[in-house]
CSV table of N, CA and C in Angstrom, one decimal:
chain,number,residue,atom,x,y,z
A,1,UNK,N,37.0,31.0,42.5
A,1,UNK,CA,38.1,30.2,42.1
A,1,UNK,C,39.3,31.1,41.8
A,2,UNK,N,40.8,30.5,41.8
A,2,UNK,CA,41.7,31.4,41.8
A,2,UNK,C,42.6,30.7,40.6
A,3,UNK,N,43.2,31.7,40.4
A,3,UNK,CA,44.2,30.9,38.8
A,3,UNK,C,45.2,30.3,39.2
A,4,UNK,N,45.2,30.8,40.2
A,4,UNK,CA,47.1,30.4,40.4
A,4,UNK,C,46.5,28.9,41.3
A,5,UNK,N,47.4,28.0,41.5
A,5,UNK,CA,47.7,26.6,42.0
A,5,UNK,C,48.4,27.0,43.6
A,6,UNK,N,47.1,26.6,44.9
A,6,UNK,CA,48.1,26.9,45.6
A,6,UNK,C,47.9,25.6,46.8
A,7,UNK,N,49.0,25.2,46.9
A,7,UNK,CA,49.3,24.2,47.7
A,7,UNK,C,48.8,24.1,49.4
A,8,UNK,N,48.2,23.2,49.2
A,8,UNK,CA,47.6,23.4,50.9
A,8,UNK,C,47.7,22.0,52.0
A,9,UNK,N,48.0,22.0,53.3
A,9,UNK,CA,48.1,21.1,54.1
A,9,UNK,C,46.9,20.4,54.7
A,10,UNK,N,45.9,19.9,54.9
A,10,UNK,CA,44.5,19.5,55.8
A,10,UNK,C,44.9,18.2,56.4
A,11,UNK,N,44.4,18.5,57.9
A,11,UNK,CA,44.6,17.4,59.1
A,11,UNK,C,43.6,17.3,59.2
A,12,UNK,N,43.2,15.7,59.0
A,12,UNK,CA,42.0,14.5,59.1
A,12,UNK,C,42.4,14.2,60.6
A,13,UNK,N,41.2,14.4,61.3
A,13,UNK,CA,41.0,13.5,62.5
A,13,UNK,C,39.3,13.0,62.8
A,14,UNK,N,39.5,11.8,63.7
A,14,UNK,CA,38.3,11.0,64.0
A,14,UNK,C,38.0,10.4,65.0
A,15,UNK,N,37.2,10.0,66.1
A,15,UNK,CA,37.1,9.4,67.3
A,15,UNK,C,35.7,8.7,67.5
A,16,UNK,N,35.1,9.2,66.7
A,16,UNK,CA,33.8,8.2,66.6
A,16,UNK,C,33.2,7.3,65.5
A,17,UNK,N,32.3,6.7,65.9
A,17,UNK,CA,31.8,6.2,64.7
A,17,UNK,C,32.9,5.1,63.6
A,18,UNK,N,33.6,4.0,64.3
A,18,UNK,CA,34.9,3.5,64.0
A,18,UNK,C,35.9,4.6,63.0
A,19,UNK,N,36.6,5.3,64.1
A,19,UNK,CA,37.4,6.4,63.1
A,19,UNK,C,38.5,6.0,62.2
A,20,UNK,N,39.1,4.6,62.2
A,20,UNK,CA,39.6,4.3,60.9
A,20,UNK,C,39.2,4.9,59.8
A,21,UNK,N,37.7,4.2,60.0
A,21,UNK,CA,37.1,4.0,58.4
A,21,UNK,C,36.8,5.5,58.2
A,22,UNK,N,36.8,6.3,59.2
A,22,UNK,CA,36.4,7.7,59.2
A,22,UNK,C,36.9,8.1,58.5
A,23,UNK,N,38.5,8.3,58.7
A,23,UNK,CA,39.7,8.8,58.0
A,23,UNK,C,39.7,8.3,56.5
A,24,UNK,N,39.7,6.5,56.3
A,24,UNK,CA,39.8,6.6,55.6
A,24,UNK,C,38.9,6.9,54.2
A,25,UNK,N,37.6,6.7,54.3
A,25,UNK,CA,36.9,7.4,53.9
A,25,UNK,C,36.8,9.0,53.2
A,26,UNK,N,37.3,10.1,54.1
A,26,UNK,CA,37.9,11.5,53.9
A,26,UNK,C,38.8,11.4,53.3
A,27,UNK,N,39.8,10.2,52.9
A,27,UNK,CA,41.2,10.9,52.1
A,27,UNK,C,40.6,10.3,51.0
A,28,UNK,N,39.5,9.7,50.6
A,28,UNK,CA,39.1,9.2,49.3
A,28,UNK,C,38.5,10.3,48.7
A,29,UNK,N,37.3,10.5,50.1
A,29,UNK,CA,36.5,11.9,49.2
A,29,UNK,C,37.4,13.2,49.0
A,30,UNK,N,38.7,13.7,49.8
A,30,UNK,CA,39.3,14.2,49.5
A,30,UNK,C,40.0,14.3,47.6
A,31,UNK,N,39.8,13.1,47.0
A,31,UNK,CA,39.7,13.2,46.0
A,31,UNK,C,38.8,14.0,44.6
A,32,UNK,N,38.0,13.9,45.7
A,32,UNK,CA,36.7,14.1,44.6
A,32,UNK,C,36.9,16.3,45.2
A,33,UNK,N,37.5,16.6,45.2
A,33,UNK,CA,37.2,18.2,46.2
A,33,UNK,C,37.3,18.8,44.7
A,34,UNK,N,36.3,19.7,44.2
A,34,UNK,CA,36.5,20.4,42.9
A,34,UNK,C,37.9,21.6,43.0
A,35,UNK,N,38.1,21.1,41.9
A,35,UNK,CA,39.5,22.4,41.5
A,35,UNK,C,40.2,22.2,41.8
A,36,UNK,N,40.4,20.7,42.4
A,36,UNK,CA,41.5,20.3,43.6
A,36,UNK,C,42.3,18.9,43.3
A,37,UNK,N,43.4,18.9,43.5
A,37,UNK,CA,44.2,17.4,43.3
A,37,UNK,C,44.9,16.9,44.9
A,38,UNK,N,44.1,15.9,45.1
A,38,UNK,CA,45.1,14.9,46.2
A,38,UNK,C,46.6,14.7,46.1
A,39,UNK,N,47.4,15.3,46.7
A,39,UNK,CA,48.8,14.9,46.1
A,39,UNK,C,49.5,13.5,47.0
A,40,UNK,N,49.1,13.7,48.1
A,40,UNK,CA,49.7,12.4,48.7
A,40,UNK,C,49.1,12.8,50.5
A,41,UNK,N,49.4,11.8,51.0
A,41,UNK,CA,48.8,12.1,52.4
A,41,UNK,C,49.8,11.2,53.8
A,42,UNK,N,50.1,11.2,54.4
A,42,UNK,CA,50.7,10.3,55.6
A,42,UNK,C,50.2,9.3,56.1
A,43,UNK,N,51.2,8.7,56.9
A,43,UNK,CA,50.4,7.4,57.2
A,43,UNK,C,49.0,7.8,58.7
A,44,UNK,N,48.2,6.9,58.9
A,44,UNK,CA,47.5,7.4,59.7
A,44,UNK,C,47.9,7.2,61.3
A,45,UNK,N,47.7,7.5,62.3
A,45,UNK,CA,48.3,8.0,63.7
A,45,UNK,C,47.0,7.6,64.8
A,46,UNK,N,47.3,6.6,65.2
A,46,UNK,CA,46.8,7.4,66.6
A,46,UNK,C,47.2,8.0,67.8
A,47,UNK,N,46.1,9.0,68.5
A,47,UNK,CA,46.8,9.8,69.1
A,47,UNK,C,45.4,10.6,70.8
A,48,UNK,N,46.2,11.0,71.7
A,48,UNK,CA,45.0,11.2,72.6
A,48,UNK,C,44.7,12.3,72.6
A,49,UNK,N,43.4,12.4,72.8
A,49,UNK,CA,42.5,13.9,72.9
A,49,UNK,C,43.5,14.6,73.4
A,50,UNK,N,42.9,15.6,72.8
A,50,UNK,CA,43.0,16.8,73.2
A,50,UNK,C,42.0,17.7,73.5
A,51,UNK,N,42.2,18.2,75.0
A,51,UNK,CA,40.8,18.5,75.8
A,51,UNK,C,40.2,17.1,76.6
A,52,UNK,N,39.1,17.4,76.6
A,52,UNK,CA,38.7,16.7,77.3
A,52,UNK,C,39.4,15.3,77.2
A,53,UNK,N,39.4,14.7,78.2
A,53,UNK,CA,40.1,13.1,78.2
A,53,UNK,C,39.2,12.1,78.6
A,54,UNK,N,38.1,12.5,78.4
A,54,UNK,CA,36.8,11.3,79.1
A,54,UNK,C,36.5,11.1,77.4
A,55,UNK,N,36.9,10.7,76.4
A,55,UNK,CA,37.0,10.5,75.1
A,55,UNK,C,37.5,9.4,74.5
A,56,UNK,N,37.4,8.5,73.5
A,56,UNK,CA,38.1,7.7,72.4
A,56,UNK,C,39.3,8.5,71.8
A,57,UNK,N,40.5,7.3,71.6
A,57,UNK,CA,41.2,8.3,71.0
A,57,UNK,C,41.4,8.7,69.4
A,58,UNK,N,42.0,9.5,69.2
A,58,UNK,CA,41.7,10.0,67.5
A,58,UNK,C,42.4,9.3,66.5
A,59,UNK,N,42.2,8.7,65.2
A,59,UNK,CA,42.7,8.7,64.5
A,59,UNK,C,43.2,9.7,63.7
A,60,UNK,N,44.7,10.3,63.0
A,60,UNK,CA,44.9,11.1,62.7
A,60,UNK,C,45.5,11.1,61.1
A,61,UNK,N,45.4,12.2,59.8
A,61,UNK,CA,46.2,12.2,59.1
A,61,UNK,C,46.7,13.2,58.4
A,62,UNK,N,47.7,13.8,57.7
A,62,UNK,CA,47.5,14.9,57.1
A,62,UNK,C,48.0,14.8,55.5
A,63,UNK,N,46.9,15.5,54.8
A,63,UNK,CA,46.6,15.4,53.4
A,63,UNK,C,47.4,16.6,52.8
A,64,UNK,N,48.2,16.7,51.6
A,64,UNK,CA,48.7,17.6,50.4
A,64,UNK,C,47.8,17.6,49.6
A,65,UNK,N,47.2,18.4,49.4
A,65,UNK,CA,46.6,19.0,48.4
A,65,UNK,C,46.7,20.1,47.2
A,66,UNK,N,46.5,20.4,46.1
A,66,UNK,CA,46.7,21.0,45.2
A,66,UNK,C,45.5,21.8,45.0
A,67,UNK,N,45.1,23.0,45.3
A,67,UNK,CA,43.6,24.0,44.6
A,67,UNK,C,43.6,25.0,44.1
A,68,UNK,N,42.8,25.2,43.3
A,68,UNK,CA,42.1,26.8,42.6
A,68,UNK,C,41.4,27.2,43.2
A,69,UNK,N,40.5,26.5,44.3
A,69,UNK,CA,39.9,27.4,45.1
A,69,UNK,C,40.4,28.1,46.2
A,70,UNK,N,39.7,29.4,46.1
A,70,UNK,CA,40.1,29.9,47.3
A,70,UNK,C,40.0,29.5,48.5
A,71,UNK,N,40.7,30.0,50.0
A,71,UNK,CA,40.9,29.5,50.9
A,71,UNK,C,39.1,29.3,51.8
A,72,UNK,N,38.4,31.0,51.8
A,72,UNK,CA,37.0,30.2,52.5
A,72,UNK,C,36.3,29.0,51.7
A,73,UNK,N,36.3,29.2,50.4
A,73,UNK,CA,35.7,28.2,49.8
A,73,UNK,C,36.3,26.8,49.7
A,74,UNK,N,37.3,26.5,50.0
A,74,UNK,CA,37.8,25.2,50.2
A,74,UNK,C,37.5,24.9,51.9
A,75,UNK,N,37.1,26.1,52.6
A,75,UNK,CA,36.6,25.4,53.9
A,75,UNK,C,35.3,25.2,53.9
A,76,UNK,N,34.5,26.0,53.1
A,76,UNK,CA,33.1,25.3,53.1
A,76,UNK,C,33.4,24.0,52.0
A,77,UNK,N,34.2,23.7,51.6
A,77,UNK,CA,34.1,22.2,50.7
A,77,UNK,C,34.5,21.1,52.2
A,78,UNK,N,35.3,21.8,53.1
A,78,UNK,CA,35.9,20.4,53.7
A,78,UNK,C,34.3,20.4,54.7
A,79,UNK,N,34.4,21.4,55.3
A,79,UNK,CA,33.0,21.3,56.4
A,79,UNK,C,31.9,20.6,55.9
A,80,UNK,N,31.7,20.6,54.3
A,80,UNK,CA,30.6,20.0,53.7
A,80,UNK,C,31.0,18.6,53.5
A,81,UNK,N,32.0,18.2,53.9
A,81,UNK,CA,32.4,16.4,53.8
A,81,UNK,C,32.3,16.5,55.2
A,82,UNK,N,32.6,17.1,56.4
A,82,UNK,CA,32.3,16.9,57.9
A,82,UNK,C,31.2,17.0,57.7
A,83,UNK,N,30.3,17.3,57.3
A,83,UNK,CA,28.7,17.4,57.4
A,83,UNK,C,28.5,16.3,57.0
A,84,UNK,N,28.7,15.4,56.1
A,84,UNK,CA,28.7,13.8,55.2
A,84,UNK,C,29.0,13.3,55.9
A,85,UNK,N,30.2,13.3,57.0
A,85,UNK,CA,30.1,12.6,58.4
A,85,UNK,C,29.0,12.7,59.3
A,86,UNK,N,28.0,13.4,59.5
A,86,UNK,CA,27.5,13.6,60.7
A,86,UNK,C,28.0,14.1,61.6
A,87,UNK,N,29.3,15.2,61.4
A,87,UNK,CA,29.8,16.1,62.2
A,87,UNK,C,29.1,16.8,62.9
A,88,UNK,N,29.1,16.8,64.2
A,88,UNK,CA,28.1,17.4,64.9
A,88,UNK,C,28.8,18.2,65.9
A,89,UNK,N,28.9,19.9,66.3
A,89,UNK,CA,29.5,20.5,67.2
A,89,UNK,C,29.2,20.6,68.1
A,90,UNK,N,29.3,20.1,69.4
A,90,UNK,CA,28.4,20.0,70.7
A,90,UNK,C,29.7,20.6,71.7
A,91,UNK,N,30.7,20.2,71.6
A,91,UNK,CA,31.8,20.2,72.6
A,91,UNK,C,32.9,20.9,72.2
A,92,UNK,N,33.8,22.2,72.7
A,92,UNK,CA,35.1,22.5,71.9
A,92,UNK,C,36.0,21.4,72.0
A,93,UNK,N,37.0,20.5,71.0
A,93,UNK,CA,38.0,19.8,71.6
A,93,UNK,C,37.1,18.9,71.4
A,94,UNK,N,35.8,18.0,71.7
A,94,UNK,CA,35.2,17.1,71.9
A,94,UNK,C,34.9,15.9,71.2
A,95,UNK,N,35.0,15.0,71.5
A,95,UNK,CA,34.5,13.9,70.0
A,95,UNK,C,33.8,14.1,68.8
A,96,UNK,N,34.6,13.6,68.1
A,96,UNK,CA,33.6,13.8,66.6
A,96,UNK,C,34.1,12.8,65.8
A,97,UNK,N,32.7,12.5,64.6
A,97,UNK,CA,33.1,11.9,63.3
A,97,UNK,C,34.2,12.2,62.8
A,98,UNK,N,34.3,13.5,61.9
A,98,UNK,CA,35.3,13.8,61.3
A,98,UNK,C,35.9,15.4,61.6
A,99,UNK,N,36.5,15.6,61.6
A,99,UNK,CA,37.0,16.7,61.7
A,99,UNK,C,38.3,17.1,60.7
A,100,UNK,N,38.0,18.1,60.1
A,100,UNK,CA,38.8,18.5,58.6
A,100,UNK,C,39.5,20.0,58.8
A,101,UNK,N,40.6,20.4,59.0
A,101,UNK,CA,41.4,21.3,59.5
A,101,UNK,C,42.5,22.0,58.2
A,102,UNK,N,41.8,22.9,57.7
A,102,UNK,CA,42.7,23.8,56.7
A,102,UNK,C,44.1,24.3,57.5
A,103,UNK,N,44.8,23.3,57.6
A,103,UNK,CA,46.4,23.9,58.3
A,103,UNK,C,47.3,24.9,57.4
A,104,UNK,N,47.0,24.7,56.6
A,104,UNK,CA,48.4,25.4,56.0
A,104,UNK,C,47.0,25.8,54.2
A,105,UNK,N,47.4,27.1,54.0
A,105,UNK,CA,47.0,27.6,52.4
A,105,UNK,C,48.0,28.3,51.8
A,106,UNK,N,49.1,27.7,51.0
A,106,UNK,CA,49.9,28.4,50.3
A,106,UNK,C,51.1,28.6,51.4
A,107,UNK,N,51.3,30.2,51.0
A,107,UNK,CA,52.2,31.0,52.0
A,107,UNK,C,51.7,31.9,52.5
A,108,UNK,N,50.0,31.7,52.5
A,108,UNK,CA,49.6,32.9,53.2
A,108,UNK,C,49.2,33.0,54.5
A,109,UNK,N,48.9,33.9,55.5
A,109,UNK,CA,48.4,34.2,56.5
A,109,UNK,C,46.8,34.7,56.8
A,110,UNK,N,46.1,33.7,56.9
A,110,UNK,CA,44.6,34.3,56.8
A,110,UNK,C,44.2,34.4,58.2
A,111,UNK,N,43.4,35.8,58.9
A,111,UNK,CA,42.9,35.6,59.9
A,111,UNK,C,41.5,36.3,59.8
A,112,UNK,N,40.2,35.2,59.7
A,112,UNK,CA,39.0,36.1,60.1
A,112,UNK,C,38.4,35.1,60.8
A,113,UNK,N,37.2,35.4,60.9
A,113,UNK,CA,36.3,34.8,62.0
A,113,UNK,C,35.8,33.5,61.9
A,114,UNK,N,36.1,33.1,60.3
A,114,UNK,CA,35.7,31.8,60.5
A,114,UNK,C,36.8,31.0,59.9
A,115,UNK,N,38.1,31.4,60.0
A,115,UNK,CA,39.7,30.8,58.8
A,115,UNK,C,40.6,31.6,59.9
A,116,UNK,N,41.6,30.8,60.3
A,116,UNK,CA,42.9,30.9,60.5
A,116,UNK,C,43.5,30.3,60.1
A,117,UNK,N,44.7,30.9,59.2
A,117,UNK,CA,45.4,30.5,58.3
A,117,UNK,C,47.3,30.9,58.7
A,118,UNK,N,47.9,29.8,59.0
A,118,UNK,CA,48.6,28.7,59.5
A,118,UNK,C,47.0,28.3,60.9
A,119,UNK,N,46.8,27.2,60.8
A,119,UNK,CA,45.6,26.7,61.7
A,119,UNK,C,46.4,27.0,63.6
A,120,UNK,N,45.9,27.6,63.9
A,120,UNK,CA,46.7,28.0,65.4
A,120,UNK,C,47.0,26.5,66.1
A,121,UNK,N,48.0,26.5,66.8
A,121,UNK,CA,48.0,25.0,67.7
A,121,UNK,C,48.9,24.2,67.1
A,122,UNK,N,48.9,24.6,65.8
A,122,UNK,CA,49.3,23.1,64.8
A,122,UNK,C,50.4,23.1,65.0
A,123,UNK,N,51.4,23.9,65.4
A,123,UNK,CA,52.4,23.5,65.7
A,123,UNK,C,52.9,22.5,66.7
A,124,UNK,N,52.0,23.2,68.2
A,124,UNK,CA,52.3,22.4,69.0
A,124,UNK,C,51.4,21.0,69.4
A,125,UNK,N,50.8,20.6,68.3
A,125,UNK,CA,50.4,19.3,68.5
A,125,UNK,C,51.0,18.0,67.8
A,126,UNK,N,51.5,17.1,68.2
A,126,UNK,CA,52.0,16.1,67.9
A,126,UNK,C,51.4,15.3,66.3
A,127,UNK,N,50.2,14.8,66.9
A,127,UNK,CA,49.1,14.7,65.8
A,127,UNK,C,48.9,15.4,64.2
A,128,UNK,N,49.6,16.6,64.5
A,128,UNK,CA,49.6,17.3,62.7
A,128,UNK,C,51.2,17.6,62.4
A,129,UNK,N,52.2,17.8,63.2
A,129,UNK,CA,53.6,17.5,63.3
A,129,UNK,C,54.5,16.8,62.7
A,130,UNK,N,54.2,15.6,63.3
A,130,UNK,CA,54.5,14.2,63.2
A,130,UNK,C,53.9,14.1,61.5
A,131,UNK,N,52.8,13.8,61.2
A,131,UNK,CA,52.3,13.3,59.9
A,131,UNK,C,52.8,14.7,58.9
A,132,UNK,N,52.7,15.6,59.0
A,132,UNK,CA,53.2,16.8,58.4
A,132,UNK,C,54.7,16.5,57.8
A,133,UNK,N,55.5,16.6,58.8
A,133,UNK,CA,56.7,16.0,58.6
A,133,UNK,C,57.5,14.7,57.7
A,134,UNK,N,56.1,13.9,57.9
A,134,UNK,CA,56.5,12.5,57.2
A,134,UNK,C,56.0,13.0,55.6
A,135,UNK,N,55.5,13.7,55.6
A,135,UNK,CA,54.9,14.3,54.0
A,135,UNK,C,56.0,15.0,53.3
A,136,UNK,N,56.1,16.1,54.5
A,136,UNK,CA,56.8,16.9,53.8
A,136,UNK,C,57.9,17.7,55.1
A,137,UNK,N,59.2,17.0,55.1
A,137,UNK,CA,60.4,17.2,55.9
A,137,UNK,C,60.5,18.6,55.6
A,138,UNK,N,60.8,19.5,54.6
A,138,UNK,CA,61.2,20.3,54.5
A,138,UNK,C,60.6,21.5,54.2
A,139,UNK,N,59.4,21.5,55.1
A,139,UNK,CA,58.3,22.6,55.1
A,139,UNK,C,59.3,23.8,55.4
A,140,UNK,N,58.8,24.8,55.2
A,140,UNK,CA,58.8,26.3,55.9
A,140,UNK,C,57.6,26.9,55.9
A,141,UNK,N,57.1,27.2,56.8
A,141,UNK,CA,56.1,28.2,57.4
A,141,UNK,C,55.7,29.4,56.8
A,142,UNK,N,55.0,30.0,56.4
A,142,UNK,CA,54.9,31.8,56.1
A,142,UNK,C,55.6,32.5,56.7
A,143,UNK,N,55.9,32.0,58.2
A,143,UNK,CA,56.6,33.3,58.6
A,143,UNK,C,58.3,33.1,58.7
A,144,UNK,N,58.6,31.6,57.9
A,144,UNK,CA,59.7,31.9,57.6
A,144,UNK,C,60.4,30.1,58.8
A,145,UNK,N,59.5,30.1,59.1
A,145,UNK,CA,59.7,28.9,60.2
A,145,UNK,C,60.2,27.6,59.8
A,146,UNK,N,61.4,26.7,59.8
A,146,UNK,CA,61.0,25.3,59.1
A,146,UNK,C,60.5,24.6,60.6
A,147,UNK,N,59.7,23.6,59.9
A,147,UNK,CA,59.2,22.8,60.2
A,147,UNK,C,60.2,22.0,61.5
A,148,UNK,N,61.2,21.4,61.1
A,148,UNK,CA,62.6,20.7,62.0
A,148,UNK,C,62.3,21.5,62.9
A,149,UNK,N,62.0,23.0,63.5
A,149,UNK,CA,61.8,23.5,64.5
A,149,UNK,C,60.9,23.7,65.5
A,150,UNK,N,60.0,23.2,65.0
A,150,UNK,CA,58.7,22.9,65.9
A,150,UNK,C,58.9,21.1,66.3
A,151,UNK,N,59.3,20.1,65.2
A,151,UNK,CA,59.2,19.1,65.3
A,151,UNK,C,60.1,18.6,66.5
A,152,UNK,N,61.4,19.3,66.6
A,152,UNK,CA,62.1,19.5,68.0
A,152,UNK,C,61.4,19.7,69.2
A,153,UNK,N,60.8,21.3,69.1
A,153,UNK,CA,60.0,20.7,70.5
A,153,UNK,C,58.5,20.2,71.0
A,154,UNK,N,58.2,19.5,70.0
A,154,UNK,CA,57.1,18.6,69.8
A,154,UNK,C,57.0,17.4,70.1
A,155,UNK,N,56.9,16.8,71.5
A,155,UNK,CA,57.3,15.4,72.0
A,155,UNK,C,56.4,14.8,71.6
A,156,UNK,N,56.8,13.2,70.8
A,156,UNK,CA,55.9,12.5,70.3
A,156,UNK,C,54.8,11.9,71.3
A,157,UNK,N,55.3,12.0,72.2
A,157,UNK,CA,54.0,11.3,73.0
A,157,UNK,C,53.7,10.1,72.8
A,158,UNK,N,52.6,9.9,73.0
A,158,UNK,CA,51.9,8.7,73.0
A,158,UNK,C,51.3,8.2,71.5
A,159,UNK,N,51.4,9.5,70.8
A,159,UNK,CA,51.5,9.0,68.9
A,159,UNK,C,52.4,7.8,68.8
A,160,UNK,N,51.1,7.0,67.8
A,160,UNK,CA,52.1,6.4,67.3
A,160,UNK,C,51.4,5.5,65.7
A,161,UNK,N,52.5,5.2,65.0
A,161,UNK,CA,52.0,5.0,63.6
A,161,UNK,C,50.8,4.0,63.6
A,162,UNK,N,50.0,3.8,63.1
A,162,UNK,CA,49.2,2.7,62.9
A,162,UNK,C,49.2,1.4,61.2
A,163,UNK,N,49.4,0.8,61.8
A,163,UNK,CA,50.0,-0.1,60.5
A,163,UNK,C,48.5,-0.8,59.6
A,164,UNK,N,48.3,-0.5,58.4
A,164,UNK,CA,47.1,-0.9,58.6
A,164,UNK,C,47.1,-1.6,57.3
């Protein structure tokens, strides 16, 4: 556990197993994460695979969070609610229950074998972009990045809000 309070981004996505309820389900138990406060979350998105395309498409959302835990340990908290899904890794890219994505920890930069920290990709995918932005317009990055600069060249695609 760490003392200091450090602000973190996580992208909810889902394609199986009615992924509405998937999602919304995760932003509840997202409440319950020790050391940790739900601060607010975006609306949810759907949006089309990525990777493979013989797939359902994903519900998406991305969650603000508040923790004391440090960054691997807040990923063995999220993988242990993908595991409560029946997350199952069979395919890279591939369908799943739930899938729980440490995007953003603080202002730091983590890279080891099982944490990358800014989450690679995230920029260029519409699906964490889009909801990111609706959270929080006035991100900057660790390395100094705002956010309006990715969201420019990030075509919305075929995202789009889900009214629910």
């Amino acid at each position: 556990m760490s003392s200091a309070t450090i602000r973190c981004y996580i992208g909810i996505g889902s394609n199986l197993d009615v992924p509405l309820e998937q999602v919304k389900q995760a932003l509840l138990e997202l409440r319950e994460l020790p050391e940790s406060t739900l601060i607010q979350h975006s609306s949810l998105y759907l949006s089309a695979p990525v990777g493979p395309q013989d797939q359902p498409d994903f519900v998406n959302a991305v969650a603000e969070i508040n923790t004391h835990l440090e960054a691997h340990a807040l990923l063995d908290e999220l993988q242990a609610l993908e595991q409560g899904h029946r997350r199952v890794r069979v395919q890279h890219w591939g369908p799943r229950t739930l899938d729980l994505d440490l995007l953003i920890y603080g202002n730091e930069s983590i890279q080891t074998e099982r944490l990358q920290v800014p989450h690679p990709f995230m920029t260029e995918r519409n699906f964490v972009v889009y909801p990111l932005a609706e959270i929080a317009p006035d991100f900057i990055f660790p390395d100094k990045t705002p956010l309006s600069d990715y969201l420019a060249n990030c075509p919305m695609g075929k995202l789009k809000q889900i009214q629910i």
